[in-house]
CSV table of C-alpha atoms and ligand atoms in Angstrom, one decimal:
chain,number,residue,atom,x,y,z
A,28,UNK,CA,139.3,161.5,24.2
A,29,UNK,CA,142.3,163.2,24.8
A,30,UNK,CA,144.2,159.7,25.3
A,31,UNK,CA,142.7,158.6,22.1
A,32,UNK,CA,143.5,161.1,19.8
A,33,UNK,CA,147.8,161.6,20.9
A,34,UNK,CA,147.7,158.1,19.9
A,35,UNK,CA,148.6,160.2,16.8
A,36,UNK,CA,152.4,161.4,17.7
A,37,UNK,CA,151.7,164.1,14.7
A,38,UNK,CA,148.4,166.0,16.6
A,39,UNK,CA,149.2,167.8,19.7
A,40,UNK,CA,146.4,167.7,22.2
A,41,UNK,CA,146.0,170.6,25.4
A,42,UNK,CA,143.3,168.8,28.1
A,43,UNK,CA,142.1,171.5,30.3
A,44,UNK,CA,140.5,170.6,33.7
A,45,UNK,CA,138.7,172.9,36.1
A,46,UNK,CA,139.8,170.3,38.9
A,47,UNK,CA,142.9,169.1,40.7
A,48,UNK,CA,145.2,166.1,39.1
A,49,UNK,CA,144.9,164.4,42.4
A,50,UNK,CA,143.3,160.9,42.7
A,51,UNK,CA,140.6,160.7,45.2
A,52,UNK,CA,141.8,158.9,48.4
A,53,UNK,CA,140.9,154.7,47.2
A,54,UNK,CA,139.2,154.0,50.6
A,55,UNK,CA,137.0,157.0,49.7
A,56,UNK,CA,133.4,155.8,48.4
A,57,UNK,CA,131.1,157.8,46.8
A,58,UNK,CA,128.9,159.1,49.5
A,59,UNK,CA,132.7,160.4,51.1
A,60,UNK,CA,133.1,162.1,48.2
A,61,UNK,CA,130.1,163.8,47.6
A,62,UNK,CA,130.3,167.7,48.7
A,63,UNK,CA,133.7,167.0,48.7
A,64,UNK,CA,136.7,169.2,46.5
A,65,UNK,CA,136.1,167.1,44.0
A,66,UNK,CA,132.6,167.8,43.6
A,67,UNK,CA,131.3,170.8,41.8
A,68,UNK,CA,128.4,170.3,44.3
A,69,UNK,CA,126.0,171.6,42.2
A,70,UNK,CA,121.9,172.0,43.5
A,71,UNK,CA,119.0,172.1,41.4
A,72,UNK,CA,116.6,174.7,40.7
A,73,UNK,CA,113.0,174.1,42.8
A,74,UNK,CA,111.5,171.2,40.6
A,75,UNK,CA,107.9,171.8,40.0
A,76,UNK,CA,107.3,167.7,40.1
A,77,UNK,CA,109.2,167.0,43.7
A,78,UNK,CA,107.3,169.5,45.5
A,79,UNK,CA,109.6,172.5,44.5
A,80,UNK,CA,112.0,170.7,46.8
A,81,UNK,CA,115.5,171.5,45.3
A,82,UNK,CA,118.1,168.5,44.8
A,83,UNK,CA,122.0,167.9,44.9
A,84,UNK,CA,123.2,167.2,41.7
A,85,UNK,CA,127.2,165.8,42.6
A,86,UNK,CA,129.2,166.3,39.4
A,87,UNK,CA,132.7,165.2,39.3
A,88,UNK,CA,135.3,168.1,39.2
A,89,UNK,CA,138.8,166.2,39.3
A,90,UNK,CA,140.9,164.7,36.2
A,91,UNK,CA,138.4,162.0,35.3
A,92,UNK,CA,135.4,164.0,36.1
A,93,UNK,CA,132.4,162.2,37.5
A,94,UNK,CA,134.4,159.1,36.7
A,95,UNK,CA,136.3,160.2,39.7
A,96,UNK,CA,133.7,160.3,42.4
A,97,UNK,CA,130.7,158.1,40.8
A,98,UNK,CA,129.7,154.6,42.2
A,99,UNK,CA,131.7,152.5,40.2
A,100,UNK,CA,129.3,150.8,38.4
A,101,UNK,CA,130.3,149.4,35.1
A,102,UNK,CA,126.9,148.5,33.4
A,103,UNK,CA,126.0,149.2,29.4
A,104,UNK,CA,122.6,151.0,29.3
A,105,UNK,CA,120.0,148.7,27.6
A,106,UNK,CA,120.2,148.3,23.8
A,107,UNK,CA,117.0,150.0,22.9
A,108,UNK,CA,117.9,152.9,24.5
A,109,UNK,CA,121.0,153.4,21.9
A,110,UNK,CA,118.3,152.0,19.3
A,111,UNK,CA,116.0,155.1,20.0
A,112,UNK,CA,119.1,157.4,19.9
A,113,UNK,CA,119.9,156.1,16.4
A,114,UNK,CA,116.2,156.0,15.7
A,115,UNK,CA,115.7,159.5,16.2
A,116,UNK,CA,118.0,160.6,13.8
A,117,UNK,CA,122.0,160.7,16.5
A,118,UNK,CA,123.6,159.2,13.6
A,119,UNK,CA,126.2,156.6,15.5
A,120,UNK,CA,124.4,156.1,18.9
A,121,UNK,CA,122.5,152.8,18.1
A,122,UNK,CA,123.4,149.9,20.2
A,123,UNK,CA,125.3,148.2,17.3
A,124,UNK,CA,127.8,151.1,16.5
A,125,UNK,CA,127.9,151.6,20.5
A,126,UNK,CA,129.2,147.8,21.0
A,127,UNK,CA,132.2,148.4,19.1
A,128,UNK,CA,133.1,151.5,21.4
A,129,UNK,CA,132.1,149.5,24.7
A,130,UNK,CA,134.7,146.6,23.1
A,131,UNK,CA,137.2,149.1,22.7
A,132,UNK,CA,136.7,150.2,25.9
A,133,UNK,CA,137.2,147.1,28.0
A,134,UNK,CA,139.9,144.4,29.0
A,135,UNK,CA,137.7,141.6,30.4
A,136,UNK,CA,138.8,138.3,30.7
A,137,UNK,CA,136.2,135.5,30.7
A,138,UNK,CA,133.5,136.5,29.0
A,139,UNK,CA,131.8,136.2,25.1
A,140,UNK,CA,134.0,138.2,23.0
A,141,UNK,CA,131.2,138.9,20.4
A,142,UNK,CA,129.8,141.4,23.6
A,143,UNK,CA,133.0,141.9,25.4
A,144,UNK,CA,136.4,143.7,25.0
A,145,UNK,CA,140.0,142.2,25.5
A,146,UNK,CA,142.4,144.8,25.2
A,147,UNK,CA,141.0,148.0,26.3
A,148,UNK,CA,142.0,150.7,28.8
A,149,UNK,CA,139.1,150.3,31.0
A,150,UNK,CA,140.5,147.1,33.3
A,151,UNK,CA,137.3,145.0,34.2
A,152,UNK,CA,137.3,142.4,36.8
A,153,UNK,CA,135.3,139.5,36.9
A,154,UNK,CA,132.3,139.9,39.3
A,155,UNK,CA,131.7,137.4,41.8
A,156,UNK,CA,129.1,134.8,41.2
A,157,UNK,CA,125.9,135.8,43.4
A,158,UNK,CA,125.6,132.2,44.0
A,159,UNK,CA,128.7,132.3,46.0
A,160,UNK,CA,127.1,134.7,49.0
A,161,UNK,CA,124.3,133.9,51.4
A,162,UNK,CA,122.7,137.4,51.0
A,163,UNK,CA,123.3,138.1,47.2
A,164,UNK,CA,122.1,133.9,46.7
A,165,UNK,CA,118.9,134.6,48.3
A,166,UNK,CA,118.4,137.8,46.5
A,167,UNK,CA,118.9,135.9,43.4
A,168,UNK,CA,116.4,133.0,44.7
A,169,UNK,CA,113.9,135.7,45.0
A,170,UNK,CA,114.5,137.3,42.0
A,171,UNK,CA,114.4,134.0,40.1
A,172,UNK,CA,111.2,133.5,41.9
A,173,UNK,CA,109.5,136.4,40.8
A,174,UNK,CA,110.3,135.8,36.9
A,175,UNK,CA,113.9,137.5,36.8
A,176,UNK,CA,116.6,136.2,34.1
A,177,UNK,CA,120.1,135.1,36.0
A,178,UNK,CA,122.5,136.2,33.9
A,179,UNK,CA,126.4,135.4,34.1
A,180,UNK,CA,127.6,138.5,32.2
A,181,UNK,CA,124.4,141.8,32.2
A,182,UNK,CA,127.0,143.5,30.0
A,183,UNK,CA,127.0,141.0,26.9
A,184,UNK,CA,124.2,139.4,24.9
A,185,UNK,CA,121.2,140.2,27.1
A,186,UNK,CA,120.6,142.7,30.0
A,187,UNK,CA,117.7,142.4,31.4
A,188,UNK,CA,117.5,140.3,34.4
A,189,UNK,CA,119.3,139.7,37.7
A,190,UNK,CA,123.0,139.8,37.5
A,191,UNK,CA,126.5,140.7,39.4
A,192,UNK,CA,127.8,144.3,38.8
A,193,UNK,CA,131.0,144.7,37.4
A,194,UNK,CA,132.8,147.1,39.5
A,195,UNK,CA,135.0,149.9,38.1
A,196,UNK,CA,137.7,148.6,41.2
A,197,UNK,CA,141.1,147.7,40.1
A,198,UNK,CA,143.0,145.4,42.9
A,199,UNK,CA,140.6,147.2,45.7
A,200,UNK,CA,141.5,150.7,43.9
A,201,UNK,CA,139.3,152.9,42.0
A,202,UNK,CA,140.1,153.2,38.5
A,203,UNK,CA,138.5,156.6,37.1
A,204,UNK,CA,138.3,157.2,32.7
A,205,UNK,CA,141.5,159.4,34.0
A,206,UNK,CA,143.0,156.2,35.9
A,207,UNK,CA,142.5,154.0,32.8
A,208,UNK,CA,143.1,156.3,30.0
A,209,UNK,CA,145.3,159.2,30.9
A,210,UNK,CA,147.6,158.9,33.3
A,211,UNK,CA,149.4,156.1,31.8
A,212,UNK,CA,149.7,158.1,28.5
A,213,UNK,CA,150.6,161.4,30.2
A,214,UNK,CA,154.3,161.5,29.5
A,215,UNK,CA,153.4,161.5,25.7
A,216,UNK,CA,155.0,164.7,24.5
A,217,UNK,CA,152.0,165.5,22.6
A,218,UNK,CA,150.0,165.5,25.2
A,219,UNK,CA,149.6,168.5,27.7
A,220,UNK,CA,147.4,167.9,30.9
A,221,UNK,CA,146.7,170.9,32.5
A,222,UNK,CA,144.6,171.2,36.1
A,223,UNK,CA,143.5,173.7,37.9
A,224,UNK,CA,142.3,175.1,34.6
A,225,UNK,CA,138.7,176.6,34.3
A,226,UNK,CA,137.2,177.3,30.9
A,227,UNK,CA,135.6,180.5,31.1
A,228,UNK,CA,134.3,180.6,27.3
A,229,UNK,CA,134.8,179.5,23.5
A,230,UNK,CA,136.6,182.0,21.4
A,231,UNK,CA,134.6,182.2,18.7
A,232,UNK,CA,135.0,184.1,15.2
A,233,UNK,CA,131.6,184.6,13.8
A,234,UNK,CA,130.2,181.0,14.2
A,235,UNK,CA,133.6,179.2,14.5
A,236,UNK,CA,135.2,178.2,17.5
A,237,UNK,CA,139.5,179.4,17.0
A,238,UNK,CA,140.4,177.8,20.7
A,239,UNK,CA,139.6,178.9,24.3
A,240,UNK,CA,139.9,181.6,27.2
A,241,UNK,CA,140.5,179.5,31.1
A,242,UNK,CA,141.9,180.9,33.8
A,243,UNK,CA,145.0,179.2,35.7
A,244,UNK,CA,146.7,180.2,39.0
A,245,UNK,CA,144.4,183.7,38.5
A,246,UNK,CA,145.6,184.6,35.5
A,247,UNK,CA,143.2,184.2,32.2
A,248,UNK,CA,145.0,182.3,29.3
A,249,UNK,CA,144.3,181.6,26.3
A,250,UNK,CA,144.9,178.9,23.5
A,251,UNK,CA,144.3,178.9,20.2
A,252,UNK,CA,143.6,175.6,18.5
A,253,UNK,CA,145.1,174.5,14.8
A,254,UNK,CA,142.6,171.5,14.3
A,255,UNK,CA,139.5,171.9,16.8
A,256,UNK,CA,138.6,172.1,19.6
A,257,UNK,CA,136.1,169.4,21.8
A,258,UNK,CA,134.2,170.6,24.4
A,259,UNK,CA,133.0,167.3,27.0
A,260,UNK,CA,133.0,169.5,30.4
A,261,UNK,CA,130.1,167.5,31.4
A,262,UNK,CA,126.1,167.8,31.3
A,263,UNK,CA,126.2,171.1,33.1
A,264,UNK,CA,129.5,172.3,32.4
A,265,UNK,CA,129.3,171.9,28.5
A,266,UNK,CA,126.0,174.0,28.1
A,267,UNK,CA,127.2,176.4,30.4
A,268,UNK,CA,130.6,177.3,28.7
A,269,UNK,CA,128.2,177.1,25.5
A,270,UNK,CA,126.3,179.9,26.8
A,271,UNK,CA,129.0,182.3,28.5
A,272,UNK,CA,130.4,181.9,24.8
A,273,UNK,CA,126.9,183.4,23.3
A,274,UNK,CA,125.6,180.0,22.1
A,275,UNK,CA,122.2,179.5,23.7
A,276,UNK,CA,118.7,180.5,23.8
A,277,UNK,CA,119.0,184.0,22.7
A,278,UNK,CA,116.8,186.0,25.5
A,279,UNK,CA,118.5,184.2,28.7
A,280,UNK,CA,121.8,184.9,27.1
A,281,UNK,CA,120.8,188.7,26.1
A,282,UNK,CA,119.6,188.7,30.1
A,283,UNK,CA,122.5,187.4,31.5
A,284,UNK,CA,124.9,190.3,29.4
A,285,UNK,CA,126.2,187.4,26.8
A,286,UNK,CA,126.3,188.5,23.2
A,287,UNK,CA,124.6,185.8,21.4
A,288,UNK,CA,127.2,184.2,18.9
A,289,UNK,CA,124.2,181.4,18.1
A,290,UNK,CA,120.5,181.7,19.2
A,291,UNK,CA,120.5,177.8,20.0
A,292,UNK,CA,117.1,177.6,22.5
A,293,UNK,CA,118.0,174.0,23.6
A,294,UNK,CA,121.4,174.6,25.0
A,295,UNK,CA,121.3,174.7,28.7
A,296,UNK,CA,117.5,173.4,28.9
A,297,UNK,CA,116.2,169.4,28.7
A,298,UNK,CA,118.4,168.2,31.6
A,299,UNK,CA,117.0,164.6,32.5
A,300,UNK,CA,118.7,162.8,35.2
A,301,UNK,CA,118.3,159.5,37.0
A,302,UNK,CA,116.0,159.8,40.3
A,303,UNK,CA,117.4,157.6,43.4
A,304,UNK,CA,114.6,156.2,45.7
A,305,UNK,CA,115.3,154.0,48.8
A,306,UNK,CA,112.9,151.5,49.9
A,307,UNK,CA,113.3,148.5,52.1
A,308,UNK,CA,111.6,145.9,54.1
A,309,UNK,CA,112.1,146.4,57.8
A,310,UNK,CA,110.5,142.6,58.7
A,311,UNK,CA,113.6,140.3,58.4
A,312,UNK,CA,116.8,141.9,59.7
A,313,UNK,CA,119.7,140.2,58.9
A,314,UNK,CA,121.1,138.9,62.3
A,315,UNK,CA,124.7,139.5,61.0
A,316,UNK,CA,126.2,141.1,58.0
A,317,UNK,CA,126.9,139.1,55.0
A,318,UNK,CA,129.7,137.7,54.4
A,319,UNK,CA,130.4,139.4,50.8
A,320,UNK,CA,130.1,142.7,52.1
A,321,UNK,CA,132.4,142.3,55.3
A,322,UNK,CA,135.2,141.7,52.7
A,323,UNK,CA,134.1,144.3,50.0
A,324,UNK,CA,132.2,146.7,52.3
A,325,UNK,CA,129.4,149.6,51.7
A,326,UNK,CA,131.1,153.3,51.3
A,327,UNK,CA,129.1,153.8,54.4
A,328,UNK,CA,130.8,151.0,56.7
A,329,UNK,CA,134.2,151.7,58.1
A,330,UNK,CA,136.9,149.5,56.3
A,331,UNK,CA,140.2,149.4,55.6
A,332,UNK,CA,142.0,151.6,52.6
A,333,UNK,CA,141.7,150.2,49.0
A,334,UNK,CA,138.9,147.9,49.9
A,335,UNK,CA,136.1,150.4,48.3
A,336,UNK,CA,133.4,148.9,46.2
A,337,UNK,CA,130.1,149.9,45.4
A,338,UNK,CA,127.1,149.4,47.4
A,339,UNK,CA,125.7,146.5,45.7
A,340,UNK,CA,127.3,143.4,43.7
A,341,UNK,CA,123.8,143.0,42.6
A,342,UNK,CA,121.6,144.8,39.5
A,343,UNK,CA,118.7,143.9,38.2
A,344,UNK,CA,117.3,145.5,34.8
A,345,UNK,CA,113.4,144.7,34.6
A,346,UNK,CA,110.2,146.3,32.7
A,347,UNK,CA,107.5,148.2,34.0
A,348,UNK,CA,104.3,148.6,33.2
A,349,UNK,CA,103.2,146.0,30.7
A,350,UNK,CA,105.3,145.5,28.0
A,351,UNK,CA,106.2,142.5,27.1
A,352,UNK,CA,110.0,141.1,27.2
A,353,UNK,CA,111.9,141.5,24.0
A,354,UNK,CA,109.1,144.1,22.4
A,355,UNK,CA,110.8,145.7,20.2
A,356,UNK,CA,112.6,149.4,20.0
A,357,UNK,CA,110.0,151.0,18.3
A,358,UNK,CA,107.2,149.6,20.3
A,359,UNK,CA,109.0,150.2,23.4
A,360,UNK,CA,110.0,153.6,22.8
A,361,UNK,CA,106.5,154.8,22.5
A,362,UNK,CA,105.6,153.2,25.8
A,363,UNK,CA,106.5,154.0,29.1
A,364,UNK,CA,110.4,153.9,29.8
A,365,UNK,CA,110.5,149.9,30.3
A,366,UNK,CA,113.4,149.5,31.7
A,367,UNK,CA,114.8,150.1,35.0
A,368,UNK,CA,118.1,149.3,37.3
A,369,UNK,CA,117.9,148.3,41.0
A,370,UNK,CA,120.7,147.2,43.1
A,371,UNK,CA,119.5,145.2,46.3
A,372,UNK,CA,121.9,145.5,49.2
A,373,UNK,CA,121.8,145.1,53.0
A,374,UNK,CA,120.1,147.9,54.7
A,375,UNK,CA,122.9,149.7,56.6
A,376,UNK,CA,122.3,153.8,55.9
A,377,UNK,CA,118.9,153.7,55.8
A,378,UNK,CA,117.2,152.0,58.6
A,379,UNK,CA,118.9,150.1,60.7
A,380,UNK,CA,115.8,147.6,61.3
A,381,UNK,CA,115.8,147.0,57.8
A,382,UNK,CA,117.1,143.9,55.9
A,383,UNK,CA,117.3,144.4,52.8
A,384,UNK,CA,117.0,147.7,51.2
A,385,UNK,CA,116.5,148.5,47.5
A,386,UNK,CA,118.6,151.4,45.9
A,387,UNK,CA,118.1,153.4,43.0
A,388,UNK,CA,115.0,151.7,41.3
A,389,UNK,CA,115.6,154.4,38.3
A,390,UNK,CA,114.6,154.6,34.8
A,391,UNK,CA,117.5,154.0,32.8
A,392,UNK,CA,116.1,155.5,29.5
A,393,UNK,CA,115.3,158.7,29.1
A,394,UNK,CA,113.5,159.6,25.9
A,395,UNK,CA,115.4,162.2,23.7
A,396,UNK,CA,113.2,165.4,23.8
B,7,LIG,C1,127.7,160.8,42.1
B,7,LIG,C2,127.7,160.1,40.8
B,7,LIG,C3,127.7,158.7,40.7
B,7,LIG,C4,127.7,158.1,39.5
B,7,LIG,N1,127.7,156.7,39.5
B,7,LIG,C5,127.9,156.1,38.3
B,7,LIG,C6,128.1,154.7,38.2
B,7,LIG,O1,128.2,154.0,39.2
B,7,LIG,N2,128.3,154.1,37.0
B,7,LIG,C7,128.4,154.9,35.8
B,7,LIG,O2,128.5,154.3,34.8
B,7,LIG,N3,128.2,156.2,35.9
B,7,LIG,C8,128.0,156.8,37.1
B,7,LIG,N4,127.9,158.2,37.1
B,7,LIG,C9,127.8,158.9,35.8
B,7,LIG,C10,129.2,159.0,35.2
B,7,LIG,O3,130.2,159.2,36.1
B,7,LIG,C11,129.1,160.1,34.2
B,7,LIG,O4,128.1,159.8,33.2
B,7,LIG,C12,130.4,160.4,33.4
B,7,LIG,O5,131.5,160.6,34.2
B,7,LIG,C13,130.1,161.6,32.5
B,7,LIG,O6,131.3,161.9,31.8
B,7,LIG,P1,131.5,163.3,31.0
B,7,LIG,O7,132.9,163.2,30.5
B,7,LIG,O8,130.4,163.5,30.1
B,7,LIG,O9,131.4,164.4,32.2
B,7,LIG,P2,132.1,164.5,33.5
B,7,LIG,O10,132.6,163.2,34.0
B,7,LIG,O11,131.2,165.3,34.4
B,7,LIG,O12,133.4,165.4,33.2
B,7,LIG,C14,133.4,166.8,32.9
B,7,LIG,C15,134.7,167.4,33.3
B,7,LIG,O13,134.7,168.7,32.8
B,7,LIG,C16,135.2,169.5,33.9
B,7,LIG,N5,134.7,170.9,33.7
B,7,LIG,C17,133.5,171.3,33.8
B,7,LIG,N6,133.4,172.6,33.5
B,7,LIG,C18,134.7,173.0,33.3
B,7,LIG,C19,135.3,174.3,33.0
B,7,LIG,N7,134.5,175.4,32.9
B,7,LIG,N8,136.6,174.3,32.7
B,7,LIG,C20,137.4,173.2,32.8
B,7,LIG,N9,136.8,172.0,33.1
B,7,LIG,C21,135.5,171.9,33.4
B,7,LIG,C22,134.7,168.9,35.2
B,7,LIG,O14,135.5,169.3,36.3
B,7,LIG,C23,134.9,167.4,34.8
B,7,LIG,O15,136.1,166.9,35.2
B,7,LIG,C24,127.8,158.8,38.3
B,7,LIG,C25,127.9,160.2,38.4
B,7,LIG,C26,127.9,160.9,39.6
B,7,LIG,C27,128.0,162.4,39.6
C-alpha cells in the first residue's frame, strides 16, 4: 500500500513497522522462523473446540509482515469465496474485481493473460511440471485416479484440482510484499520507512482518526496525518490498536481502562484461522528421497543457503461433503465450506516410516460471520 500510493510524487507516505528492516536469512524456511525475532509469537486463548488446548498463532513482525516468515505459497483463494464476500454486501471483494488486483499484482511469464499478470511487483516463477518428478508424478497419477483435475496453472481459469504451487522464491531467495514492493521504491523521497516503530494507538478527535502515537528507540512519537491514515498491522494487530484507541466492544474496553472512542462489539472478536492437520501413510516408505526435493529441499532438511522452498510443489483444491463440482456461489455458500487445500509431500518431520505425508488439509473459506 504504501508502495502504491508514493507512486504519487505529490502525497507523502510515513510506513510504520513494529519490526526490524532486516530480511530474514534466505536459507531460513518457515518452521526456522517460527518463534523467531521476526515472529510476534503470538498463542491462543484455550479453544473450547480443541480440547481447551491453546495454539501458536506465528504472525509476521518484520517489514513485510507475515509475508516475511510465511510458506511461500502463492495460491489465489477459490473464486466463490471472493463471490460470497461480494455477496454479503464487501462491496469490491468478489472474485471479478479481485482478478484485476491479483493481475496487478503479478509478473508471470507463461501463462493465460486473461487470469494472469505481466508486469507486476510480485515476480512469479514458473512451477515445475509435476510430471517431471517421480514422487510429485505419482502423486499426480493418484490424484488423477481418484477424480482430481491436472491443471497447468491453479492460479488462472480454474482451481480446483491437482496442480504445482507457485512459490513466492525469487532465484532460490525469498521474496516477501516488502521484497517485491518496497524496498525497491524506498529511496522515493516521499516515502519514509520507519522500523522499529510500534503503534501504540490512533489519535482520534471525536470519531476521526488525525494520525498516530508509536514509540521508537523508547521514546513515544507522534504523527499527524494531512490525508488519512491506513491501519493493515495485521489480523491481531489491527483490532488490537483499534481497541487501545477506544474502538471496540465497549465493556472489554471500559474493563481494560480504554475510553471508548466507538462501541464497535465486533472489533477484536470473529478470528477464523486455517487449522493444519498432518496425516500420512506409514506403508510405503520411499527408499530414497525424491529427486525434486534434494534440489529444492523441505525447510526441515539441511541445504545449502538460498535454496528455500516450500514444503510441497504440489496443491490440490477439492470439495468435501457432497457438493457437486461447479455448484454455484450461492448454493455452495450455504453448504459446508467445499473447498479445501492439501499439499502432499514426502514424509520427513513427521514420521520417519512414513512415505508420503499430507499437510495442511484446511478449509480455505471461511464464511463471513
Ligand atoms: C506462518 C505463516 C505462514 C503463512 N503461509 C502463507 C503462504 O504460504 N501463502 C500465503 O499466501 N499466505 C501465507 N500466510 C498468510 C500471509 O502471510 C498473510 O495473510 C499476510 O501476510 C497478511 O498480510 P497483512 O498485511 O494483513 O498482515 P501482516 O503480514 O501480519 O502484517 C502486519 C504488519 O503490521 C505490523 N504491526 C502489527 N502491530 C503493529 C503495531 N502496533 N505497530 C507497528 N506495526 C505493527 C506487524 O509487525 C506486521 O509487519 C502465512 C502466514 C503465517 C503467519
Amino acid at each position: 500500500m504504501a508502495a502504491r500510493l508514493s507512486e504519487d510524487p505529490s502525497v507523502s507516505v510515513l510506513l510504520l513497522e513494529a519490526g526490524s528492516s532486516d530480511r530474514p536469512g534466505d536459507e531460513k524456511g518457515v518452521v526456522d522462523l517460527w518463534g523467531s525475532r521476526f515472529d510476534w509469537a503470538f498463542t491462543s486463548v484455550p479453544q473450547e473446540n480443541l480440547n481447551d488446548v491453546t495454539v501458536p498463532v506465528p504472525l509476521g513482525r518484520a517489514l513485510g509482515g507475515s509475508s516475511s516468515i510465511n510458506g511461500l505459497y502463492h495460491i489465489r483463494g477459490h473464486r466463490s469465496g471472493y463471490d460470497a464476500w461480494g455477496e454479503s454486501g464487501a462491496h469490491g471483494w468478489d472474485f471479478e474485481a479481485r482478478l484485476a488486483s491479483f493481475r496487478r499484482s503479478e509478473q508471470t511469464t507463461g501463462m493465460d493473460t486473461q487470469w494472469r499478470g505481466t508486469d507486476g511487483p510480485m515476480v512469479i516463477e514458473p512451477p515445475t511440471p509435476l510430471s517431471r518428478d517421480a514422487f510429485y508424478g505419482a502423486v499426480l497419477t493418484a490424484a488423477e485416479e481418484a477424480g482430481h483435475k491436472s491443471l497447468v496453472d491453479g492460479n488462472g481459469a480454474e482451481s480446483e484440482g491437482v496442480a504445482p504451487t507457485e512459490i513466492n522464491l525469487v532465484q532460490g531467495k525469498r521474496q516477501s510484499a516488502a521484497d517485491a514492493y518496497v524496498r525497491p521504491v524506498q529511496q522515493r523521497p516521499d516515502l519514509t520507512v520507519t522500523t522499529d516503530a510500534t503503534v501504540h494507538r490512533l489519535l482520534m478527535e471525536d470519531r476521526r482518526c488525525l494520525g498516530v502515537e508509536y514509540v521508537v528507540d523508547g521514546r513515544s512519537v507522534r504523527a499527524g496525518a494531512d490525508r488519512e491514515v491506513v491501519l493493515c498491522a495485521g489480523a491481531v494487530g489491527s483490532p488490537h490498536i483499534l481497541q487501545l484507541s477506544g474502538i471496540g466492544p465497549a465493556a472489554h474496553l471500559r474493563g481494560a481502562g480504554v475510553q471508548v472512542v466507538h462501541d464497535l462489539p465486533g472489533v477484536g472478536g470473529n478470528l477464523q484461522d486455517t487449522p493444519m492437520r498432518m496425516s500420512g501413510s506409514p506403508r510405503r516408505p520411499l527408499s530414497r528421497p525424491p529427486v525434486r526435493t534434494r534440489r529444492t529441499f523441505s525447510p526441515a532438511v539441511r541445504r545449502p543457503p538460498s535454496l528455500i522452498s516450500n514444503s510441497s510443489p504440489c496443491r490440490c483444491f477439492y470439495r468435501s461433503g457432497t457438493l457437486p463440482r461447479n455448484s454455484n456461489p450461492g448454493a455452495v455458500n450455504r453448504g459446508p465450506p467445499p473447498v479445501h487445500t492439501a499439499t502432499p509431500s514426502p514424509s520427513r518431520t513427521c514420521d520417519p516410516r512414513a512415505g508420503v505425508r499430507c499437510g495442511r488439509p484446511a478449509r480455505t473459506r471461511p464464511r463471513l460471520r
